[in-house]
JSON list of C-alpha atoms in Angstrom, two decimals:
[
{"chain": "A", "resi": 1, "resn": "MET", "atom": "CA", "xyz": [38.85, 151.89, 78.14]},
{"chain": "A", "resi": 2, "resn": "VAL", "atom": "CA", "xyz": [38.49, 148.14, 78.91]},
{"chain": "A", "resi": 3, "resn": "VAL", "atom": "CA", "xyz": [41.23, 147.30, 76.38]},
{"chain": "A", "resi": 4, "resn": "MET", "atom": "CA", "xyz": [43.60, 149.79, 78.02]},
{"chain": "A", "resi": 5, "resn": "ALA", "atom": "CA", "xyz": [42.82, 148.40, 81.50]},
{"chain": "A", "resi": 6, "resn": "ASN", "atom": "CA", "xyz": [43.49, 144.83, 80.29]},
{"chain": "A", "resi": 7, "resn": "ALA", "atom": "CA", "xyz": [46.78, 145.94, 78.72]},
{"chain": "A", "resi": 8, "resn": "CYS", "atom": "CA", "xyz": [47.83, 147.63, 81.99]},
{"chain": "A", "resi": 9, "resn": "ILE", "atom": "CA", "xyz": [46.96, 144.49, 83.98]},
{"chain": "A", "resi": 10, "resn": "GLN", "atom": "CA", "xyz": [48.97, 142.32, 81.58]},
{"chain": "A", "resi": 11, "resn": "ILE", "atom": "CA", "xyz": [51.98, 144.64, 81.83]},
{"chain": "A", "resi": 12, "resn": "LEU", "atom": "CA", "xyz": [51.71, 144.68, 85.62]},
{"chain": "A", "resi": 13, "resn": "LEU", "atom": "CA", "xyz": [51.49, 140.88, 85.71]},
{"chain": "A", "resi": 14, "resn": "VAL", "atom": "CA", "xyz": [54.56, 140.49, 83.46]},
{"chain": "A", "resi": 15, "resn": "MET", "atom": "CA", "xyz": [56.54, 143.00, 85.56]},
{"chain": "A", "resi": 16, "resn": "THR", "atom": "CA", "xyz": [55.54, 141.20, 88.79]},
{"chain": "A", "resi": 17, "resn": "LEU", "atom": "CA", "xyz": [56.57, 137.79, 87.43]},
{"chain": "A", "resi": 18, "resn": "TRP", "atom": "CA", "xyz": [59.83, 139.27, 86.15]},
{"chain": "A", "resi": 19, "resn": "CYS", "atom": "CA", "xyz": [60.63, 140.72, 89.60]},
{"chain": "A", "resi": 20, "resn": "PHE", "atom": "CA", "xyz": [59.79, 137.44, 91.35]},
{"chain": "A", "resi": 21, "resn": "SER", "atom": "CA", "xyz": [62.06, 135.52, 88.99]},
{"chain": "A", "resi": 22, "resn": "PHE", "atom": "CA", "xyz": [65.01, 137.59, 90.23]},
{"chain": "A", "resi": 23, "resn": "ILE", "atom": "CA", "xyz": [63.99, 137.19, 93.87]},
{"chain": "A", "resi": 24, "resn": "GLY", "atom": "CA", "xyz": [63.66, 133.41, 93.43]},
{"chain": "A", "resi": 25, "resn": "ALA", "atom": "CA", "xyz": [67.06, 133.20, 91.73]},
{"chain": "A", "resi": 26, "resn": "ALA", "atom": "CA", "xyz": [68.65, 135.16, 94.57]},
{"chain": "A", "resi": 27, "resn": "ILE", "atom": "CA", "xyz": [67.12, 132.85, 97.17]},
{"chain": "A", "resi": 28, "resn": "ALA", "atom": "CA", "xyz": [68.07, 129.65, 95.31]},
{"chain": "A", "resi": 29, "resn": "ALA", "atom": "CA", "xyz": [71.66, 130.63, 94.49]},
{"chain": "A", "resi": 30, "resn": "PRO", "atom": "CA", "xyz": [74.17, 129.33, 97.04]},
{"chain": "A", "resi": 31, "resn": "ASN", "atom": "CA", "xyz": [76.49, 131.84, 98.66]},
{"chain": "A", "resi": 32, "resn": "THR", "atom": "CA", "xyz": [79.70, 130.37, 97.31]},
{"chain": "A", "resi": 33, "resn": "SER", "atom": "CA", "xyz": [81.88, 133.49, 97.43]},
{"chain": "A", "resi": 34, "resn": "ASN", "atom": "CA", "xyz": [83.34, 132.63, 100.86]},
{"chain": "A", "resi": 35, "resn": "MET", "atom": "CA", "xyz": [83.45, 128.92, 100.02]},
{"chain": "A", "resi": 36, "resn": "LEU", "atom": "CA", "xyz": [85.60, 129.54, 96.96]},
{"chain": "A", "resi": 37, "resn": "LYS", "atom": "CA", "xyz": [88.25, 131.25, 99.09]},
{"chain": "A", "resi": 38, "resn": "GLN", "atom": "CA", "xyz": [88.89, 128.09, 101.09]},
{"chain": "A", "resi": 39, "resn": "PRO", "atom": "CA", "xyz": [91.49, 125.66, 99.75]},
{"chain": "A", "resi": 40, "resn": "ALA", "atom": "CA", "xyz": [90.06, 122.63, 97.97]},
{"chain": "A", "resi": 41, "resn": "ILE", "atom": "CA", "xyz": [90.36, 119.33, 99.83]},
{"chain": "A", "resi": 42, "resn": "GLU", "atom": "CA", "xyz": [91.79, 116.80, 97.37]},
{"chain": "A", "resi": 43, "resn": "VAL", "atom": "CA", "xyz": [90.10, 113.40, 97.09]},
{"chain": "A", "resi": 44, "resn": "SER", "atom": "CA", "xyz": [91.36, 110.81, 94.58]},
{"chain": "A", "resi": 45, "resn": "VAL", "atom": "CA", "xyz": [89.27, 108.10, 92.94]},
{"chain": "A", "resi": 46, "resn": "THR", "atom": "CA", "xyz": [90.53, 105.49, 90.49]},
{"chain": "A", "resi": 47, "resn": "LEU", "atom": "CA", "xyz": [88.05, 104.10, 87.97]},
{"chain": "A", "resi": 48, "resn": "GLY", "atom": "CA", "xyz": [89.11, 100.51, 87.49]},
{"chain": "A", "resi": 49, "resn": "ASN", "atom": "CA", "xyz": [92.78, 99.49, 87.68]},
{"chain": "A", "resi": 50, "resn": "ALA", "atom": "CA", "xyz": [95.61, 98.14, 85.54]},
{"chain": "A", "resi": 51, "resn": "THR", "atom": "CA", "xyz": [94.22, 94.59, 85.84]},
{"chain": "A", "resi": 52, "resn": "ASN", "atom": "CA", "xyz": [90.82, 95.81, 84.57]},
{"chain": "A", "resi": 53, "resn": "GLU", "atom": "CA", "xyz": [88.86, 95.18, 87.78]},
{"chain": "A", "resi": 54, "resn": "LEU", "atom": "CA", "xyz": [85.45, 96.83, 87.52]},
{"chain": "A", "resi": 55, "resn": "LYS", "atom": "CA", "xyz": [85.48, 98.85, 90.74]},
{"chain": "A", "resi": 56, "resn": "PHE", "atom": "CA", "xyz": [85.86, 102.37, 92.02]},
{"chain": "A", "resi": 57, "resn": "PHE", "atom": "CA", "xyz": [88.83, 102.76, 94.36]},
{"chain": "A", "resi": 58, "resn": "PRO", "atom": "CA", "xyz": [87.60, 103.82, 96.91]},
{"chain": "A", "resi": 59, "resn": "ASP", "atom": "CA", "xyz": [83.94, 102.97, 96.39]},
{"chain": "A", "resi": 60, "resn": "ARG", "atom": "CA", "xyz": [82.70, 105.05, 99.33]},
{"chain": "A", "resi": 61, "resn": "LEU", "atom": "CA", "xyz": [83.22, 108.79, 99.33]},
{"chain": "A", "resi": 62, "resn": "LYS", "atom": "CA", "xyz": [82.32, 111.19, 102.13]},
{"chain": "A", "resi": 63, "resn": "PHE", "atom": "CA", "xyz": [82.11, 114.96, 101.79]},
{"chain": "A", "resi": 64, "resn": "GLU", "atom": "CA", "xyz": [81.12, 117.67, 104.26]},
{"chain": "A", "resi": 65, "resn": "SER", "atom": "CA", "xyz": [78.47, 120.21, 103.31]},
{"chain": "A", "resi": 66, "resn": "GLY", "atom": "CA", "xyz": [79.91, 123.69, 102.80]},
{"chain": "A", "resi": 67, "resn": "LYS", "atom": "CA", "xyz": [83.44, 122.46, 102.03]},
{"chain": "A", "resi": 68, "resn": "ARG", "atom": "CA", "xyz": [85.26, 122.87, 98.73]},
{"chain": "A", "resi": 69, "resn": "TYR", "atom": "CA", "xyz": [86.75, 119.75, 97.11]},
{"chain": "A", "resi": 70, "resn": "LYS", "atom": "CA", "xyz": [88.91, 118.76, 94.17]},
{"chain": "A", "resi": 71, "resn": "LEU", "atom": "CA", "xyz": [87.89, 115.26, 93.09]},
{"chain": "A", "resi": 72, "resn": "VAL", "atom": "CA", "xyz": [90.75, 113.78, 91.06]},
{"chain": "A", "resi": 73, "resn": "LEU", "atom": "CA", "xyz": [89.51, 110.96, 88.82]},
{"chain": "A", "resi": 74, "resn": "THR", "atom": "CA", "xyz": [91.92, 108.67, 86.96]},
{"chain": "A", "resi": 75, "resn": "ASN", "atom": "CA", "xyz": [91.35, 105.67, 84.71]},
{"chain": "A", "resi": 76, "resn": "PRO", "atom": "CA", "xyz": [94.39, 103.35, 84.52]},
{"chain": "A", "resi": 77, "resn": "SER", "atom": "CA", "xyz": [92.39, 100.54, 82.90]},
{"chain": "A", "resi": 78, "resn": "ALA", "atom": "CA", "xyz": [92.18, 99.53, 79.24]},
{"chain": "A", "resi": 79, "resn": "THR", "atom": "CA", "xyz": [88.48, 100.44, 78.91]},
{"chain": "A", "resi": 80, "resn": "LYS", "atom": "CA", "xyz": [86.45, 103.61, 79.34]},
{"chain": "A", "resi": 81, "resn": "HIS", "atom": "CA", "xyz": [84.46, 104.21, 82.52]},
{"chain": "A", "resi": 82, "resn": "TYR", "atom": "CA", "xyz": [81.82, 106.66, 83.66]},
{"chain": "A", "resi": 83, "resn": "PHE", "atom": "CA", "xyz": [81.62, 108.45, 86.99]},
{"chain": "A", "resi": 84, "resn": "THR", "atom": "CA", "xyz": [77.85, 108.98, 87.09]},
{"chain": "A", "resi": 85, "resn": "ASP", "atom": "CA", "xyz": [75.54, 110.22, 89.81]},
{"chain": "A", "resi": 86, "resn": "LYS", "atom": "CA", "xyz": [73.00, 112.86, 88.79]},
{"chain": "A", "resi": 87, "resn": "ASP", "atom": "CA", "xyz": [71.59, 113.17, 92.32]},
{"chain": "A", "resi": 88, "resn": "PHE", "atom": "CA", "xyz": [75.08, 113.85, 93.69]},
{"chain": "A", "resi": 89, "resn": "ALA", "atom": "CA", "xyz": [75.69, 116.37, 90.91]},
{"chain": "A", "resi": 90, "resn": "ASP", "atom": "CA", "xyz": [72.45, 118.12, 91.88]},
{"chain": "A", "resi": 91, "resn": "ALA", "atom": "CA", "xyz": [73.61, 118.22, 95.53]},
{"chain": "A", "resi": 92, "resn": "ILE", "atom": "CA", "xyz": [76.83, 120.12, 94.79]},
{"chain": "A", "resi": 93, "resn": "TRP", "atom": "CA", "xyz": [77.84, 123.42, 93.22]},
{"chain": "A", "resi": 94, "resn": "THR", "atom": "CA", "xyz": [80.37, 122.76, 90.45]},
{"chain": "A", "resi": 95, "resn": "GLN", "atom": "CA", "xyz": [83.07, 125.38, 90.08]},
{"chain": "A", "resi": 96, "resn": "LYS", "atom": "CA", "xyz": [84.83, 123.64, 87.19]},
{"chain": "A", "resi": 97, "resn": "VAL", "atom": "CA", "xyz": [86.02, 120.38, 85.67]},
{"chain": "A", "resi": 98, "resn": "ASP", "atom": "CA", "xyz": [89.52, 120.20, 84.18]},
{"chain": "A", "resi": 99, "resn": "ALA", "atom": "CA", "xyz": [89.94, 117.43, 81.63]},
{"chain": "A", "resi": 100, "resn": "GLY", "atom": "CA", "xyz": [93.11, 117.56, 79.57]},
{"chain": "A", "resi": 101, "resn": "ASN", "atom": "CA", "xyz": [93.28, 120.94, 77.88]},
{"chain": "A", "resi": 102, "resn": "VAL", "atom": "CA", "xyz": [89.57, 121.61, 78.44]},
{"chain": "A", "resi": 103, "resn": "GLU", "atom": "CA", "xyz": [88.03, 123.41, 81.41]},
{"chain": "A", "resi": 104, "resn": "ILE", "atom": "CA", "xyz": [84.28, 122.93, 81.80]},
{"chain": "A", "resi": 105, "resn": "LYS", "atom": "CA", "xyz": [82.22, 125.27, 83.96]},
{"chain": "A", "resi": 106, "resn": "GLY", "atom": "CA", "xyz": [78.64, 124.78, 85.08]},
{"chain": "A", "resi": 107, "resn": "ALA", "atom": "CA", "xyz": [76.51, 121.78, 85.90]},
{"chain": "A", "resi": 108, "resn": "VAL", "atom": "CA", "xyz": [78.06, 118.37, 85.29]},
{"chain": "A", "resi": 109, "resn": "ASN", "atom": "CA", "xyz": [76.49, 115.01, 86.18]},
{"chain": "A", "resi": 110, "resn": "ASN", "atom": "CA", "xyz": [78.37, 112.46, 84.10]},
{"chain": "A", "resi": 111, "resn": "LEU", "atom": "CA", "xyz": [82.09, 112.16, 83.37]},
{"chain": "A", "resi": 112, "resn": "GLU", "atom": "CA", "xyz": [83.48, 109.67, 80.85]},
{"chain": "A", "resi": 113, "resn": "LEU", "atom": "CA", "xyz": [87.13, 108.79, 81.35]},
{"chain": "A", "resi": 114, "resn": "ARG", "atom": "CA", "xyz": [88.80, 106.98, 78.50]},
{"chain": "A", "resi": 115, "resn": "PRO", "atom": "CA", "xyz": [91.77, 104.66, 79.16]},
{"chain": "A", "resi": 116, "resn": "GLY", "atom": "CA", "xyz": [94.63, 106.60, 80.75]},
{"chain": "A", "resi": 117, "resn": "ALA", "atom": "CA", "xyz": [92.50, 109.74, 81.24]},
{"chain": "A", "resi": 118, "resn": "LYS", "atom": "CA", "xyz": [92.47, 112.07, 84.22]},
{"chain": "A", "resi": 119, "resn": "ALA", "atom": "CA", "xyz": [89.91, 114.71, 85.23]},
{"chain": "A", "resi": 120, "resn": "GLU", "atom": "CA", "xyz": [89.68, 117.11, 88.17]},
{"chain": "A", "resi": 121, "resn": "TRP", "atom": "CA", "xyz": [86.22, 118.13, 89.39]},
{"chain": "A", "resi": 122, "resn": "VAL", "atom": "CA", "xyz": [86.24, 121.16, 91.73]},
{"chain": "A", "resi": 123, "resn": "PHE", "atom": "CA", "xyz": [83.00, 121.64, 93.64]},
{"chain": "A", "resi": 124, "resn": "VAL", "atom": "CA", "xyz": [81.37, 122.71, 96.89]},
{"chain": "A", "resi": 125, "resn": "ALA", "atom": "CA", "xyz": [79.28, 120.04, 98.62]},
{"chain": "A", "resi": 126, "resn": "MET", "atom": "CA", "xyz": [75.86, 121.54, 99.39]},
{"chain": "A", "resi": 127, "resn": "LYS", "atom": "CA", "xyz": [72.96, 119.15, 100.08]},
{"chain": "A", "resi": 128, "resn": "PRO", "atom": "CA", "xyz": [73.40, 116.37, 102.66]},
{"chain": "A", "resi": 129, "resn": "GLY", "atom": "CA", "xyz": [72.40, 112.90, 101.55]},
{"chain": "A", "resi": 130, "resn": "SER", "atom": "CA", "xyz": [73.58, 109.51, 100.34]},
{"chain": "A", "resi": 131, "resn": "TYR", "atom": "CA", "xyz": [73.91, 109.15, 96.57]},
{"chain": "A", "resi": 132, "resn": "PRO", "atom": "CA", "xyz": [74.48, 105.97, 94.51]},
{"chain": "A", "resi": 133, "resn": "LEU", "atom": "CA", "xyz": [77.54, 106.04, 92.26]},
{"chain": "A", "resi": 134, "resn": "ARG", "atom": "CA", "xyz": [77.84, 103.80, 89.19]},
{"chain": "A", "resi": 135, "resn": "CYS", "atom": "CA", "xyz": [79.60, 103.27, 85.91]},
{"chain": "A", "resi": 136, "resn": "THR", "atom": "CA", "xyz": [77.02, 103.26, 83.11]},
{"chain": "A", "resi": 137, "resn": "VAL", "atom": "CA", "xyz": [79.08, 101.28, 80.59]},
{"chain": "A", "resi": 138, "resn": "PRO", "atom": "CA", "xyz": [76.87, 98.20, 79.96]},
{"chain": "A", "resi": 139, "resn": "GLY", "atom": "CA", "xyz": [77.70, 95.43, 82.43]},
{"chain": "A", "resi": 140, "resn": "HIS", "atom": "CA", "xyz": [80.11, 97.46, 84.59]},
{"chain": "A", "resi": 141, "resn": "ALA", "atom": "CA", "xyz": [77.71, 98.35, 87.44]},
{"chain": "A", "resi": 142, "resn": "GLU", "atom": "CA", "xyz": [76.38, 94.79, 87.45]},
{"chain": "A", "resi": 143, "resn": "ALA", "atom": "CA", "xyz": [79.96, 93.50, 87.76]},
{"chain": "A", "resi": 144, "resn": "GLY", "atom": "CA", "xyz": [80.56, 95.66, 90.84]},
{"chain": "A", "resi": 145, "resn": "MET", "atom": "CA", "xyz": [81.45, 99.13, 89.58]},
{"chain": "A", "resi": 146, "resn": "ARG", "atom": "CA", "xyz": [79.18, 100.88, 92.05]},
{"chain": "A", "resi": 147, "resn": "GLY", "atom": "CA", "xyz": [79.64, 102.97, 95.13]},
{"chain": "A", "resi": 148, "resn": "ILE", "atom": "CA", "xyz": [78.13, 105.48, 97.53]},
{"chain": "A", "resi": 149, "resn": "VAL", "atom": "CA", "xyz": [78.78, 109.20, 97.74]},
{"chain": "A", "resi": 150, "resn": "ALA", "atom": "CA", "xyz": [77.71, 110.81, 101.03]},
{"chain": "A", "resi": 151, "resn": "ILE", "atom": "CA", "xyz": [77.43, 114.47, 101.95]},
{"chain": "A", "resi": 152, "resn": "GLU", "atom": "CA", "xyz": [77.10, 115.15, 105.68]}
]
């Protein structure tokens, strides 16, 4: 009898945790259905330039929470660069990233652009804050390839 009662309690506990996992997911998931219907606001950023300056152009980006954006990243320089900001990536909802003939869906926090490359990152800005942007190629951030991404 005790064994059966313990088994019933374990089943009840598993069922309760299973139900709460769905409730938590529903609460945490952003309501992006209406946001995806709005046109994406295009913002362009160049990683470096033809004279190989180690800078983001522009180096300060501002987004509005709840708006949909298409961030167009290009690298005209002769070296690869990274567009890296995990905290910013955690503060947005990524719809997709188009890079050449590849479309990436889901969470993205680091984009590497090789010389001459272009990528388009479509996202909805969600969590207000100020996030540090940097290129993680050794020496690039120290030479000035840094910036700020703000969501208001």
